[in-house]
């Protein structure tokens, strides 16, 4: 007696749409990885060519004259030189705005605005700032300390600069960045001195 054969189950073929989607996703992943690798190589090559270096800031000298402190009110002229050293061969900088402040014990004595300027490659730019102030009110303890320092011929000051800066590489320019420059302690002289010791500044980019 012949054995009865059982009908075998029939599996439906996979939908072609699913296979096409998988192939598309694989292709998109390969393209994305390729783009990421190419961009990474471009950035690496650009960095190797440009080799960006930090710009350094320093206060070269500070001279205080026309000094008069009466009834806790200060009259004086602050004459200082700020040096900016751009050591980069391929990067230049645009300083669209810069404001310099001279402080003593957290009291602002003088504020001056520096006109916009461009600094080229491998360049040292010196900014000469002269600011006259009259009738700056000081608290009595601050006024007393300033008188004591005046008798020594020098005064310990803080110099800060707040600036908006763009950098340029080739034909490309960056957007504005806010840069804070902090120079402390700066030893100001009440008499012209040939022995002024410069003060290096720290930089904060926002």
Short mmCIF file of C-alpha atoms in Angstrom, two decimals:
data_model
loop_
_atom_site.label_atom_id
_atom_site.label_comp_id
_atom_site.label_asym_id
_atom_site.label_seq_id
_atom_site.Cartn_x
_atom_site.Cartn_y
_atom_site.Cartn_z
CA UNK A 1 0.00 0.00 0.00
CA UNK A 2 1.53 3.27 -1.10
CA UNK A 3 2.30 5.88 1.52
CA UNK A 4 0.21 9.02 1.20
CA UNK A 5 2.25 12.10 0.64
CA UNK A 6 1.48 15.19 2.67
CA UNK A 7 1.35 18.48 0.89
CA UNK A 8 4.40 20.62 1.78
CA UNK A 9 3.90 24.19 3.07
CA UNK A 10 4.50 26.98 0.60
CA UNK A 11 6.55 30.03 1.68
CA UNK A 12 5.73 33.29 -0.06
CA UNK A 13 8.75 34.95 -1.78
CA UNK A 14 10.24 37.96 0.06
CA UNK A 15 8.80 41.24 -1.00
CA UNK A 16 11.09 42.98 -3.48
CA UNK A 17 10.46 46.31 -1.79
CA UNK A 18 12.14 45.15 1.45
CA UNK A 19 15.29 44.06 -0.37
CA UNK A 20 15.49 47.35 -2.23
CA UNK A 21 15.22 49.31 1.02
CA UNK A 22 18.02 47.28 2.60
CA UNK A 23 20.27 47.85 -0.41
CA UNK A 24 19.48 51.59 -0.32
CA UNK A 25 20.32 51.83 3.39
CA UNK A 26 23.62 50.00 2.86
CA UNK A 27 24.52 52.28 -0.02
CA UNK A 28 23.59 55.39 2.00
CA UNK A 29 25.76 54.17 4.90
CA UNK A 30 28.73 53.59 2.59
CA UNK A 31 28.31 57.05 1.04
CA UNK A 32 28.03 58.68 4.49
CA UNK A 33 31.16 56.95 5.76
CA UNK A 34 33.02 57.92 2.57
CA UNK A 35 32.03 61.57 2.98
CA UNK A 36 33.11 61.55 6.64
CA UNK A 37 36.50 60.03 5.74
CA UNK A 38 37.05 62.55 2.92
CA UNK A 39 36.13 65.49 5.16
CA UNK A 40 38.44 64.17 7.86
CA UNK A 41 41.30 63.91 5.35
CA UNK A 42 40.60 67.44 4.09
CA UNK A 43 40.68 68.83 7.64
CA UNK A 44 43.87 66.91 8.43
CA UNK A 45 45.63 68.09 5.25
CA UNK A 46 44.48 71.69 5.86
CA UNK A 47 45.79 71.53 9.44
CA UNK A 48 49.14 70.10 8.28
CA UNK A 49 49.46 72.89 5.69
CA UNK A 50 48.28 75.76 7.90
CA UNK A 51 49.63 74.51 11.26
CA UNK A 52 47.77 77.15 13.31
CA UNK A 53 49.62 78.69 16.24
CA UNK A 54 48.33 80.64 19.21
CA UNK A 55 48.41 84.42 19.00
CA UNK A 56 50.17 85.92 22.02
CA UNK A 57 49.44 89.22 23.75
CA UNK A 58 51.63 91.19 26.13
CA UNK A 59 51.78 94.63 27.73
CA UNK A 60 55.18 96.09 26.89
CA UNK A 61 55.05 99.22 29.04
CA UNK A 62 52.73 101.42 31.09
CA UNK A 63 53.51 105.03 32.01
CA UNK A 64 51.27 107.06 34.33
CA UNK A 65 51.68 110.84 34.34
CA UNK A 66 49.70 114.05 34.99
CA UNK A 67 48.83 112.29 38.24
CA UNK A 68 46.74 114.07 40.84
CA UNK A 69 44.69 112.45 43.59
CA UNK A 70 42.65 114.90 45.66
CA UNK A 71 39.57 114.18 47.79
CA UNK A 72 39.52 110.58 46.55
CA UNK A 73 39.24 111.69 42.92
CA UNK A 74 41.90 110.77 40.40
CA UNK A 75 43.25 112.75 37.46
CA UNK A 76 45.87 110.95 35.35
CA UNK A 77 47.03 110.00 31.88
CA UNK A 78 47.71 106.34 31.10
CA UNK A 79 50.15 105.66 28.28
CA UNK A 80 50.65 102.00 27.41
CA UNK A 81 51.76 99.66 24.63
CA UNK A 82 50.04 96.35 23.88
CA UNK A 83 51.89 93.91 21.58
CA UNK A 84 50.04 91.25 19.53
CA UNK A 85 52.19 88.54 17.97
CA UNK A 86 50.62 86.54 15.11
CA UNK A 87 53.06 83.71 14.39
CA UNK A 88 50.88 82.05 11.72
CA UNK A 89 52.02 81.85 8.11
CA UNK A 90 48.58 81.38 6.59
CA UNK A 91 46.15 82.94 9.08
CA UNK A 92 45.43 86.66 9.44
CA UNK A 93 43.07 88.38 11.87
CA UNK A 94 40.48 91.15 11.72
CA UNK A 95 39.88 92.99 14.98
CA UNK A 96 36.49 94.57 14.34
CA UNK A 97 36.14 96.03 17.82
CA UNK A 98 38.44 96.32 20.83
CA UNK A 99 37.97 98.05 24.19
CA UNK A 100 40.84 98.37 26.65
CA UNK A 101 40.42 98.91 30.38
CA UNK A 102 42.95 99.82 33.07
CA UNK A 103 41.99 98.70 36.58
CA UNK A 104 43.37 99.08 40.07
CA UNK A 105 42.09 96.75 42.81
CA UNK A 106 39.02 95.94 40.67
CA UNK A 107 38.31 99.66 40.20
CA UNK A 108 38.19 100.80 36.58
CA UNK A 109 40.46 103.83 36.16
CA UNK A 110 40.42 104.25 32.39
CA UNK A 111 38.60 102.85 29.34
CA UNK A 112 39.51 103.44 25.71
CA UNK A 113 38.27 102.10 22.37
CA UNK A 114 40.80 100.86 19.81
CA UNK A 115 39.94 101.47 16.12
CA UNK A 116 39.38 98.34 13.97
CA UNK A 117 42.49 96.91 12.33
CA UNK A 118 43.75 93.93 10.33
CA UNK A 119 46.80 91.91 11.35
CA UNK A 120 48.61 90.05 8.61
CA UNK A 121 50.61 86.82 8.62
CA UNK A 122 53.69 86.51 10.84
CA UNK A 123 53.29 90.01 12.16
CA UNK A 124 53.77 91.80 15.47
CA UNK A 125 51.28 94.64 15.88
CA UNK A 126 51.77 97.21 18.61
CA UNK A 127 48.83 99.24 19.86
CA UNK A 128 49.71 102.53 21.51
CA UNK A 129 46.95 103.66 23.85
CA UNK A 130 46.90 107.02 25.63
CA UNK A 131 43.93 107.81 27.80
CA UNK A 132 43.44 110.89 29.99
CA UNK A 133 40.95 110.67 32.86
CA UNK A 134 39.65 113.31 35.23
CA UNK A 135 37.70 113.05 38.46
CA UNK A 136 37.56 109.26 38.72
CA UNK A 137 35.90 108.58 42.08
CA UNK A 138 37.66 106.06 44.33
CA UNK A 139 36.68 104.54 47.63
CA UNK A 140 38.77 105.81 50.51
CA UNK A 141 40.69 102.53 51.13
CA UNK A 142 41.51 102.29 47.41
CA UNK A 143 42.57 105.94 47.32
CA UNK A 144 44.82 105.40 50.35
CA UNK A 145 46.51 102.36 48.77
CA UNK A 146 47.06 104.22 45.52
CA UNK A 147 48.76 107.08 47.38
CA UNK A 148 51.07 104.60 49.08
CA UNK A 149 52.03 103.02 45.77
CA UNK A 150 52.60 106.45 44.25
CA UNK A 151 55.36 107.10 46.77
CA UNK A 152 57.17 103.95 45.61
CA UNK A 153 57.20 105.14 42.00
CA UNK A 154 55.23 102.16 40.64
CA UNK A 155 51.65 100.90 40.78
CA UNK A 156 50.25 97.40 40.23
CA UNK A 157 47.52 97.48 37.58
CA UNK A 158 45.34 95.08 35.61
CA UNK A 159 44.86 95.60 31.87
CA UNK A 160 42.00 93.90 30.06
CA UNK A 161 40.88 93.97 26.44
CA UNK A 162 37.50 92.86 25.13
CA UNK A 163 37.49 92.34 21.38
CA UNK A 164 35.52 90.88 18.46
CA UNK A 165 37.85 88.97 16.16
CA UNK A 166 37.59 87.16 12.82
CA UNK A 167 40.34 85.07 11.28
CA UNK A 168 41.02 84.59 7.58
CA UNK A 169 42.55 81.60 5.79
CA UNK A 170 42.94 82.17 2.07
CA UNK A 171 39.67 83.67 0.86
CA UNK A 172 37.62 82.24 3.74
CA UNK A 173 36.72 84.33 6.79
CA UNK A 174 35.29 83.08 10.05
CA UNK A 175 32.40 84.62 11.92
CA UNK A 176 32.99 87.07 14.77
CA UNK A 177 34.27 85.58 18.02
CA UNK A 178 34.40 87.43 21.33
CA UNK A 179 37.90 87.37 22.80
CA UNK A 180 38.86 88.42 26.33
CA UNK A 181 42.51 89.34 27.01
CA UNK A 182 43.66 89.57 30.64
CA UNK A 183 47.03 91.02 31.64
CA UNK A 184 47.91 90.94 35.33
CA UNK A 185 49.83 92.04 37.25
CA UNK A 186 51.12 94.97 35.19
CA UNK A 187 53.62 97.23 36.92
CA UNK A 188 52.98 100.83 35.85
CA UNK A 189 55.66 103.50 36.29
CA UNK A 190 55.15 107.12 37.25
CA UNK A 191 58.42 107.96 35.51
CA UNK A 192 59.62 106.81 32.12
CA UNK A 193 61.54 103.60 32.72
CA UNK A 194 63.89 101.68 30.46
CA UNK A 195 63.66 98.65 32.75
CA UNK A 196 59.99 97.91 32.28
CA UNK A 197 59.27 94.19 32.47
CA UNK A 198 56.55 93.15 30.05
CA UNK A 199 53.52 91.18 31.19
CA UNK A 200 52.17 88.23 29.21
CA UNK A 201 48.40 88.02 28.90
CA UNK A 202 45.96 85.15 29.06
CA UNK A 203 43.24 84.70 26.43
CA UNK A 204 39.65 83.53 26.71
CA UNK A 205 37.59 82.86 23.56
CA UNK A 206 33.81 82.73 23.77
#
